[in-house]
PDB file of C-alpha atoms in Angstrom:
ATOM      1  CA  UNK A 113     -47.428 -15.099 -58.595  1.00 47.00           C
ATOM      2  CA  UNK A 114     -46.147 -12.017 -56.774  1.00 48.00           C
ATOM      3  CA  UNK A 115     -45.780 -14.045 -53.510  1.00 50.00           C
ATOM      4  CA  UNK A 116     -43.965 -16.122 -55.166  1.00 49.00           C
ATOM      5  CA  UNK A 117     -41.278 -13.772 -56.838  1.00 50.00           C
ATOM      6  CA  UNK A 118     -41.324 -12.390 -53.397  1.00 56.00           C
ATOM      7  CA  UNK A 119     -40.071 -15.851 -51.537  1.00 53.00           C
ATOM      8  CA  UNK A 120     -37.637 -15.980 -54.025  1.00 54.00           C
ATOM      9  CA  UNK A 121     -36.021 -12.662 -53.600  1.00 63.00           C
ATOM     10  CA  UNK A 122     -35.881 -13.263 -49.646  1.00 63.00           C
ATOM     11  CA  UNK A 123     -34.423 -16.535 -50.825  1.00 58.00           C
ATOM     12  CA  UNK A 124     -31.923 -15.077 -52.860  1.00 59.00           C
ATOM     13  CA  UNK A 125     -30.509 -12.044 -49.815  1.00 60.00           C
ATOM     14  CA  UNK A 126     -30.703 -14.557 -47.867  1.00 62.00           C
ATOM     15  CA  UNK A 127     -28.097 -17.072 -49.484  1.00 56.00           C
ATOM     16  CA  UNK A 128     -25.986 -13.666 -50.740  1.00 56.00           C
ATOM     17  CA  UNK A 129     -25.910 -12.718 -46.608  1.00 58.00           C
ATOM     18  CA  UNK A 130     -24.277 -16.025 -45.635  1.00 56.00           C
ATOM     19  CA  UNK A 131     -22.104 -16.209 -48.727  1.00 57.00           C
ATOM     20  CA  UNK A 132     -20.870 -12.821 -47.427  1.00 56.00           C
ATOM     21  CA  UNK A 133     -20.919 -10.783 -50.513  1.00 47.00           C
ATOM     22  CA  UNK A 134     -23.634  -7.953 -48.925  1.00 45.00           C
ATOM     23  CA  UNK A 135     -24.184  -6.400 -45.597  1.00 47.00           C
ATOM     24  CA  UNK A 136     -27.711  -4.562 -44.770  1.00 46.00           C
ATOM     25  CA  UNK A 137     -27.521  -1.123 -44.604  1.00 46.00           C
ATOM     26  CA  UNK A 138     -29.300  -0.971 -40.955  1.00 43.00           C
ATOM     27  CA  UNK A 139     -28.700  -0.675 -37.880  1.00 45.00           C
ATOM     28  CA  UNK A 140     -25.222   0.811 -37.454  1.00 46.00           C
ATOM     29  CA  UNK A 141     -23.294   0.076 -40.692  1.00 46.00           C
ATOM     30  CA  UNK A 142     -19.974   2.238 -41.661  1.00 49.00           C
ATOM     31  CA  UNK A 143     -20.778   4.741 -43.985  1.00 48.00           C
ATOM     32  CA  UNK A 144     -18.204   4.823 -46.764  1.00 49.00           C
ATOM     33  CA  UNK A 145     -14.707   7.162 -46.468  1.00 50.00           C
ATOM     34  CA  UNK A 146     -15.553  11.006 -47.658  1.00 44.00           C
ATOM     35  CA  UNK A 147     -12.693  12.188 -49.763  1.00 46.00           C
ATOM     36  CA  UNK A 148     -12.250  15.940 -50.502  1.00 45.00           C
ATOM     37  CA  UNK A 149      -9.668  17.897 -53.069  1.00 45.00           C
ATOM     38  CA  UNK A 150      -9.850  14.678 -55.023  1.00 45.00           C
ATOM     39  CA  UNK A 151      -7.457  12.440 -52.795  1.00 44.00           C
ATOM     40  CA  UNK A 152      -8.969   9.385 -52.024  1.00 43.00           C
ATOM     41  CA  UNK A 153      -9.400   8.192 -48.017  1.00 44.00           C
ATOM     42  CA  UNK A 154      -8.679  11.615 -46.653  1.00 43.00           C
ATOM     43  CA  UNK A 155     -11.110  12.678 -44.169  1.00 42.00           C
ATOM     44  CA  UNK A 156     -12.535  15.989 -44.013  1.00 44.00           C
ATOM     45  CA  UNK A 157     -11.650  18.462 -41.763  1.00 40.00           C
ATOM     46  CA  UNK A 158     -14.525  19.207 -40.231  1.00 41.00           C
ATOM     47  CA  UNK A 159     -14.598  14.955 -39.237  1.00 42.00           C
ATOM     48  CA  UNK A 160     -11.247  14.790 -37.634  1.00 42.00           C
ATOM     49  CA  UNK A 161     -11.068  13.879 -33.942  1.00 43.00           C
ATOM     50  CA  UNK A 162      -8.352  16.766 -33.369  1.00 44.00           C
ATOM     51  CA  UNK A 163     -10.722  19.464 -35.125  1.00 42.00           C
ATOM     52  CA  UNK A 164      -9.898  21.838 -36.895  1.00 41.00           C
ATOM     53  CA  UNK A 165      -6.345  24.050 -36.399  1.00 42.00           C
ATOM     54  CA  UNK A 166      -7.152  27.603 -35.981  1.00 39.00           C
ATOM     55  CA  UNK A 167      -4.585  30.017 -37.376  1.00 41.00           C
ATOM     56  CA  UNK A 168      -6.661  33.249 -37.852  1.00 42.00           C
ATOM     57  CA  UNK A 169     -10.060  34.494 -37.831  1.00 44.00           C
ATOM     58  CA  UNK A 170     -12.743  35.575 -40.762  1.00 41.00           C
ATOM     59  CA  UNK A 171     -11.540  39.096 -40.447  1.00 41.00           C
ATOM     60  CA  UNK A 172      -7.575  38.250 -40.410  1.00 42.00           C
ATOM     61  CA  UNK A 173      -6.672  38.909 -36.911  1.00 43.00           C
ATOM     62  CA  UNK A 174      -5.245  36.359 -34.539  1.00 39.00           C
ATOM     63  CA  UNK A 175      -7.098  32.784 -32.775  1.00 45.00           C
ATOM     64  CA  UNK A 176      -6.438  31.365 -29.527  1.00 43.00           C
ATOM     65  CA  UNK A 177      -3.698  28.787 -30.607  1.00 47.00           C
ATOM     66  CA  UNK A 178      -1.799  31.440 -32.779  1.00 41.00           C
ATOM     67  CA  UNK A 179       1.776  31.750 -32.103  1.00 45.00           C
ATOM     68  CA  UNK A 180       2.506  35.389 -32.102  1.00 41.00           C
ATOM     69  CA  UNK A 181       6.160  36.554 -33.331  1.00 41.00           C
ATOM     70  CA  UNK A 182       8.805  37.337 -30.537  1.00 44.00           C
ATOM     71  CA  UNK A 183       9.127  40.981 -30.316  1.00 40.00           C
ATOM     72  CA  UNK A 184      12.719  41.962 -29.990  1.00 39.00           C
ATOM     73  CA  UNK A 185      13.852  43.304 -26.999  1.00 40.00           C
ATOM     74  CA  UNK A 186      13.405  46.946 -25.879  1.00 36.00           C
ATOM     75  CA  UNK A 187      16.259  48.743 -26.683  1.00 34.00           C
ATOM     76  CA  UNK A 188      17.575  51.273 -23.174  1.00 34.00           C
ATOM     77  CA  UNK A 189      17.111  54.500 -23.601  1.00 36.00           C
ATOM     78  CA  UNK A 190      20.423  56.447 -24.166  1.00 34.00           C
ATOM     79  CA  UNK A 191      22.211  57.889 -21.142  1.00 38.00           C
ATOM     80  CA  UNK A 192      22.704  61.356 -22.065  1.00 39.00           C
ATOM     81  CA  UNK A 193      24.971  62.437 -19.308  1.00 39.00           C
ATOM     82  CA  UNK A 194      26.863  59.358 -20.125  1.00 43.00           C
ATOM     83  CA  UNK A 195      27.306  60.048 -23.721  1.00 43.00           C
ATOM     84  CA  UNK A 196      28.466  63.960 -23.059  1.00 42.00           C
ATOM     85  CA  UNK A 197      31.070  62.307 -20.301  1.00 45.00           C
ATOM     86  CA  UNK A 198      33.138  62.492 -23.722  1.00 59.00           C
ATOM     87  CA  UNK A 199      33.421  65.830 -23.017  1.00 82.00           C
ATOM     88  CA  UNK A 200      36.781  66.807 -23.566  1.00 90.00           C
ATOM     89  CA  UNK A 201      39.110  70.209 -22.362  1.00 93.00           C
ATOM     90  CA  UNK A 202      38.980  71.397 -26.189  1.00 94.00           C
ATOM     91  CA  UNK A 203      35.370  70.960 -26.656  1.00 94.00           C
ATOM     92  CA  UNK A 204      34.184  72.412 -22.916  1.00 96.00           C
ATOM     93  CA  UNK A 205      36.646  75.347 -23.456  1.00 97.00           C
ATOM     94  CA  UNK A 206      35.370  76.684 -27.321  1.00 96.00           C
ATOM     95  CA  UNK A 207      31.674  76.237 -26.077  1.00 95.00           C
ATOM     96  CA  UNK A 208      32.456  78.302 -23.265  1.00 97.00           C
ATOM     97  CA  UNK A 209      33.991  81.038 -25.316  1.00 97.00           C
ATOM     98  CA  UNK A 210      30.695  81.750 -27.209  1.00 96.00           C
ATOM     99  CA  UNK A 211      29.919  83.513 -23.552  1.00 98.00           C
ATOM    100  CA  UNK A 212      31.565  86.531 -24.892  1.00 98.00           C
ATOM    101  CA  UNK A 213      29.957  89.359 -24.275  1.00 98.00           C
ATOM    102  CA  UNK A 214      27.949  91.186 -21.551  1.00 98.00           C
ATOM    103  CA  UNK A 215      25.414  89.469 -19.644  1.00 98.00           C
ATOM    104  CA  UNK A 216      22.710  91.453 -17.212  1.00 98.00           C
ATOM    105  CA  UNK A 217      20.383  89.880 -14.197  1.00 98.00           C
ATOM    106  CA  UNK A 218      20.892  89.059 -10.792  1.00 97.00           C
ATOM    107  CA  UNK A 219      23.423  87.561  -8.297  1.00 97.00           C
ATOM    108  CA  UNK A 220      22.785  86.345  -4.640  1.00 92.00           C
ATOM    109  CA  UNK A 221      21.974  83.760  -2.571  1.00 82.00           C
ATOM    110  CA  UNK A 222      19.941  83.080   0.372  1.00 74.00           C
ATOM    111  CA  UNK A 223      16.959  85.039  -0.906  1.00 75.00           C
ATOM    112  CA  UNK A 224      19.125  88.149  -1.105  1.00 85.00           C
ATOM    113  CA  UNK A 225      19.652  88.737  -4.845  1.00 89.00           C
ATOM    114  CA  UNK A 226      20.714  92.124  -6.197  1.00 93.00           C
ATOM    115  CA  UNK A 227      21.636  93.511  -9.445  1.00 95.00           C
ATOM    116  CA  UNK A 228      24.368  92.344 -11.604  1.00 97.00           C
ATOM    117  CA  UNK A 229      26.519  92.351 -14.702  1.00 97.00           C
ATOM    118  CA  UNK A 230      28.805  90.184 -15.767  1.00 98.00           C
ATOM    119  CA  UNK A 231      31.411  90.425 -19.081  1.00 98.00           C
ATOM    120  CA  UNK A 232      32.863  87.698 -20.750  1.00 98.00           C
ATOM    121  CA  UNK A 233      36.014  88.180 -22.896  1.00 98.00           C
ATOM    122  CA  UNK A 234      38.192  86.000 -25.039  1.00 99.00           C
ATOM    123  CA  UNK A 235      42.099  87.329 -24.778  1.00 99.00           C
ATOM    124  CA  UNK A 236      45.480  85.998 -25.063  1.00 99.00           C
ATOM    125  CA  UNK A 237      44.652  84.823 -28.861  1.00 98.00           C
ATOM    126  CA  UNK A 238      42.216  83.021 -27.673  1.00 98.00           C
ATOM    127  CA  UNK A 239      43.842  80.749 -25.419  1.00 98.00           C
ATOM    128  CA  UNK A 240      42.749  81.611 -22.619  1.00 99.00           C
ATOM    129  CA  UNK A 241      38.866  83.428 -21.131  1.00 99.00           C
ATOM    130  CA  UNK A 242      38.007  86.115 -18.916  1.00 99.00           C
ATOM    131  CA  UNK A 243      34.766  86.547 -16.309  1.00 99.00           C
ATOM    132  CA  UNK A 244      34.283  89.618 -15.031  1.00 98.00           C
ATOM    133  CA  UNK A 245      31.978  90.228 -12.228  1.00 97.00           C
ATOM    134  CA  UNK A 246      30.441  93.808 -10.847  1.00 96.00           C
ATOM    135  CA  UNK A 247      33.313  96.019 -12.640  1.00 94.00           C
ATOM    136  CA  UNK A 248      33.841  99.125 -11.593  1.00 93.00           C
ATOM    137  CA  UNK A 249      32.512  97.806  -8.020  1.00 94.00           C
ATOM    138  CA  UNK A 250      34.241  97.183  -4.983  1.00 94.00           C
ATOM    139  CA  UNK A 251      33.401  94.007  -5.427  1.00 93.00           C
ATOM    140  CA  UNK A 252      34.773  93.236  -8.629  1.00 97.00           C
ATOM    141  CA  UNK A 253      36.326  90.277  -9.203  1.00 98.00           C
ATOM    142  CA  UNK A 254      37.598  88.160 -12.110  1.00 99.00           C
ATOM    143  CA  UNK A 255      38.077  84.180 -13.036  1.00 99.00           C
ATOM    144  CA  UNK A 256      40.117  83.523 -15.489  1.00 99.00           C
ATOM    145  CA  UNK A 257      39.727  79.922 -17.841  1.00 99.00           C
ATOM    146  CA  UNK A 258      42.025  78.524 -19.581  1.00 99.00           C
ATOM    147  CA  UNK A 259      43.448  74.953 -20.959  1.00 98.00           C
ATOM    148  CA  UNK A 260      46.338  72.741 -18.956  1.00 98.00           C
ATOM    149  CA  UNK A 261      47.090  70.214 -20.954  1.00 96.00           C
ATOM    150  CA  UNK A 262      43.921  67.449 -21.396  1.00 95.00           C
ATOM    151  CA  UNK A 263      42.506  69.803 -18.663  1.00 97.00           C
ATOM    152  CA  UNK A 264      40.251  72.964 -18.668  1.00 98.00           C
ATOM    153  CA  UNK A 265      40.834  74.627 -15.649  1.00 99.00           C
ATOM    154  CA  UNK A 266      40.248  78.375 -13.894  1.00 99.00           C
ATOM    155  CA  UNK A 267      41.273  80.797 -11.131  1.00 99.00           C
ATOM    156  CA  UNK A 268      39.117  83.035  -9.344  1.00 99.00           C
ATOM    157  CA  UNK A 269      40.392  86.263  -7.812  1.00 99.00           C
ATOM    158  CA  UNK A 270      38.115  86.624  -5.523  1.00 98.00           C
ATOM    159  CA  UNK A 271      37.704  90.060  -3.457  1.00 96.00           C
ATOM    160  CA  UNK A 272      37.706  88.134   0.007  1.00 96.00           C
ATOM    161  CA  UNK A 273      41.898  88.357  -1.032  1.00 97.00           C
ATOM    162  CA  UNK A 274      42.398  84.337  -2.043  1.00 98.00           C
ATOM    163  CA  UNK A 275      42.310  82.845  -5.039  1.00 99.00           C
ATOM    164  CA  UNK A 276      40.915  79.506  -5.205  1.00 98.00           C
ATOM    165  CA  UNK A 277      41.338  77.235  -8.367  1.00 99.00           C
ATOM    166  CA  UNK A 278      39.154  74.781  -9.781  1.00 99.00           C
ATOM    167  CA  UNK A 279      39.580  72.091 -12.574  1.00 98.00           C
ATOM    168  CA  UNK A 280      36.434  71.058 -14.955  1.00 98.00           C
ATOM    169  CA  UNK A 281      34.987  67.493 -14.142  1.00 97.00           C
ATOM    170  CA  UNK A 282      33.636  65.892 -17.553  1.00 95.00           C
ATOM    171  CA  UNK A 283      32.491  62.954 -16.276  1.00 93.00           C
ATOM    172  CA  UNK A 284      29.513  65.248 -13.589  1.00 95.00           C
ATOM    173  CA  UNK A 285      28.870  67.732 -16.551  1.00 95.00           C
ATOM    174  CA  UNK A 286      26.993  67.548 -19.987  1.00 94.00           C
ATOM    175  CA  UNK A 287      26.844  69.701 -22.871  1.00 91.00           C
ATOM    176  CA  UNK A 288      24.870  72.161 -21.096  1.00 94.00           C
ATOM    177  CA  UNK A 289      26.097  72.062 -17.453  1.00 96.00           C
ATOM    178  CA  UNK A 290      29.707  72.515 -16.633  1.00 98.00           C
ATOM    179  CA  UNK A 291      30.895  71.623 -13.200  1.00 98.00           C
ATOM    180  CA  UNK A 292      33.989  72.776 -11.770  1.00 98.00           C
ATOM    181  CA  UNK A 293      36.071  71.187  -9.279  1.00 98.00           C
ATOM    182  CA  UNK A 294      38.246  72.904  -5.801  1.00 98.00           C
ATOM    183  CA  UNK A 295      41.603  72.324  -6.844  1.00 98.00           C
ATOM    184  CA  UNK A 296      43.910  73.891  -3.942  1.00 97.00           C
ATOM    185  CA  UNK A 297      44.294  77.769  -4.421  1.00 98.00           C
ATOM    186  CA  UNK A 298      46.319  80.506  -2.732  1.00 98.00           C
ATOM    187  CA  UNK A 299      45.713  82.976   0.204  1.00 98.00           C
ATOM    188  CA  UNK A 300      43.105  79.902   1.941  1.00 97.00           C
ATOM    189  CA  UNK A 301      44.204  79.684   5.346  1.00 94.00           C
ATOM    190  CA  UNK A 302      42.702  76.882   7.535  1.00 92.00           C
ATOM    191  CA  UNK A 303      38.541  77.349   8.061  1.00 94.00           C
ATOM    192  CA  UNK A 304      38.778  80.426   5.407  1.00 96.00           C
ATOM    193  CA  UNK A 305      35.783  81.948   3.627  1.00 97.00           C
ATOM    194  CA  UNK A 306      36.261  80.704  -0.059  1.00 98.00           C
ATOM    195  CA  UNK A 307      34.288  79.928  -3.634  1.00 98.00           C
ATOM    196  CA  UNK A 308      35.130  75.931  -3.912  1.00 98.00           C
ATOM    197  CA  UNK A 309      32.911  74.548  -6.757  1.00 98.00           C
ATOM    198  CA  UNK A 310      30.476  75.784  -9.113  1.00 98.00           C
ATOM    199  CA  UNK A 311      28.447  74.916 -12.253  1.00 98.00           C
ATOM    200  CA  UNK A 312      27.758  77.084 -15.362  1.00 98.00           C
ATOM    201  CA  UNK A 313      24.078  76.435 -17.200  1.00 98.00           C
ATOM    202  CA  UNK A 314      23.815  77.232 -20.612  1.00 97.00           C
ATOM    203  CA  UNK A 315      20.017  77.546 -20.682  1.00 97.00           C
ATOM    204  CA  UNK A 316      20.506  78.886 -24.164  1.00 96.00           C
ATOM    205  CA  UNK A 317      22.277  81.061 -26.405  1.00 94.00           C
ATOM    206  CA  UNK A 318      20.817  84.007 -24.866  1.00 97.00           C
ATOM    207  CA  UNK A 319      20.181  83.223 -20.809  1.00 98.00           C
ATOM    208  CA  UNK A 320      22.668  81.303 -18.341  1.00 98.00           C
ATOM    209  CA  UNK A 321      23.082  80.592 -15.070  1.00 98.00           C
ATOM    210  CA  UNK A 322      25.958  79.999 -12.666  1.00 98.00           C
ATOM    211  CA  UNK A 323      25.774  78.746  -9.441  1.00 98.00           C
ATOM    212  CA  UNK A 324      29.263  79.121  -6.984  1.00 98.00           C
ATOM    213  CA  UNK A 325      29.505  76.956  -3.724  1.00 97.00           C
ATOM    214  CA  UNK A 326      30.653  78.762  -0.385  1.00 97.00           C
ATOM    215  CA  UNK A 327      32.477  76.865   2.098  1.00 98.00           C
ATOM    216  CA  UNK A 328      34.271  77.871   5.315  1.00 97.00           C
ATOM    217  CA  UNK A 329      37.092  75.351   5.568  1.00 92.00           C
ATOM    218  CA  UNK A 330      35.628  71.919   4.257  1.00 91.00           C
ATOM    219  CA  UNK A 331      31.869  73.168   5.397  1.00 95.00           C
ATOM    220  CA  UNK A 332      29.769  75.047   3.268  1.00 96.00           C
ATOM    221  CA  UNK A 333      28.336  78.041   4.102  1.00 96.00           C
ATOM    222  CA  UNK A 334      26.297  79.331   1.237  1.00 94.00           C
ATOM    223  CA  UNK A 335      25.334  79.986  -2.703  1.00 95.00           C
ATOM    224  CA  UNK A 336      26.174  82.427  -4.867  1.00 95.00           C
ATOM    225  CA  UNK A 337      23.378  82.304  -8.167  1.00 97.00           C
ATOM    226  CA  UNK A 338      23.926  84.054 -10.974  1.00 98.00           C
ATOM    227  CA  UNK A 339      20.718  84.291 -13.003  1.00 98.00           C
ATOM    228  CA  UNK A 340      21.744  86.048 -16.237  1.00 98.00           C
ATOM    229  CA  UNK A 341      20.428  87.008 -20.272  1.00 98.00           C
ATOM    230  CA  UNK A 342      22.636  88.526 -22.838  1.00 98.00           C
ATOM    231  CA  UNK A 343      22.629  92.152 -22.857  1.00 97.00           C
ATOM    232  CA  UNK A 344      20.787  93.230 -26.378  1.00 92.00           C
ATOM    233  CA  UNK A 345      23.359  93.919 -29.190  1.00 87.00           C
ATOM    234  CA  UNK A 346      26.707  92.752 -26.932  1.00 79.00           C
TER     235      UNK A 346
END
């Protein structure tokens, strides 16, 4: 009896398998579509010929196939002695006014410094400045700065008998570092000993230096240094 109902069901698959309505499960059948999240014929991740797209790691940082935001550009650094070539006659001249006073150190050049003092002094209502080196010396001598115009310029009456002048160039000084300029002058024969340019340091409100140019005709010769501090209480 059991052979029998056995015949029958091979009978049965048999007739269902050329009618088409069932395929075996064996031997390298599809399995059925896996849908995920509910949406019916999407395939999984994890399945997808591509694989997965990485856009970050467990911990939060960055994968291989991250694109990373464009940094914006490094700004330059400012150009200080550009910015302070804005330096202007009326600016130079009321920072050099707070010179006033008397000033104590050493003047030379050429490894031969000595002793020196130097007074500053704001005259003529204030219009005008006055450098006095060594007084009481016979080798005093005095510049005196004032303004021309859009200009800040000074004269130096040197005790070599001329008097060379020199004009302030803002656009090879900053807010710190003056430089001066020859500007023609009086009593400077041809190949005479003179002072032609210079530069004043403000190191700070108490020590400065100046440093004066020497030239014999258009060659120069030598360096007169100033190295200076504000004498206590002046």
């Amino acid at each position: 009896m059991k052979h029998c109902l056995g015949l029958l069901r091979m009978a049965l698959l048999m007739t269902l398998m050329l009618l088409g309505l069932e395929r075996p499960a064996i031997g390298g059948g599809e399995p059925p579509p896996v849908t995920t999240g509910g949406s019916t014929g999407s395939t999984d991740a994890a399945t997808s010929p591509a694989g997965p797209s990485v856009s970050g790691n467990s911990s939060g940082g960055f994968g291989r196939d991250t694109i990373m935001p464009e940094l914006p550009p490094k700004m330059p650094e400012e150009d200080a002695l550009a910015a302070d070539e804005r330096l202007d006659a009326s600016f130079a001249f009321e920072r050099l006014k707070l010179l006033e006073g008397t000033w104590e150190g050493t003047a030379g050049g050429d490894g031969d410094a000595h002793a020196a003092m130097v007074t500053w002094e704001v005259t003529a209502g204030g219009t005008a400045m006055i450098e006095r080196q060594f007084a009481g010396t016979p080798d005093e001598m005095v510049s005196v700065y004032h303004r021309d115009g859009d200009d800040l310029v000074m004269t130096h009456y040197c005790a070599m008998g001329n008097q060379p002048r020199m004009r302030f160039d803002p656009g090879e000084s900053a807010s710190n570092l003056y430089t001066f300029r020859f500007n023609g002058g009086t009593n400077i024969g041809k190949g005479a000993t003179h002072v032609h340019a210079g530069t004043i340091h403000f190191v700070n409100a108490n020590e400065m230096k100046a440093e004066w140019s020497v030239y014999a005709g258009s060659k120069r010769v030598g360096t007169n240094l100033f190295e200076l501090r504000r004498k206590q209480g002046s």
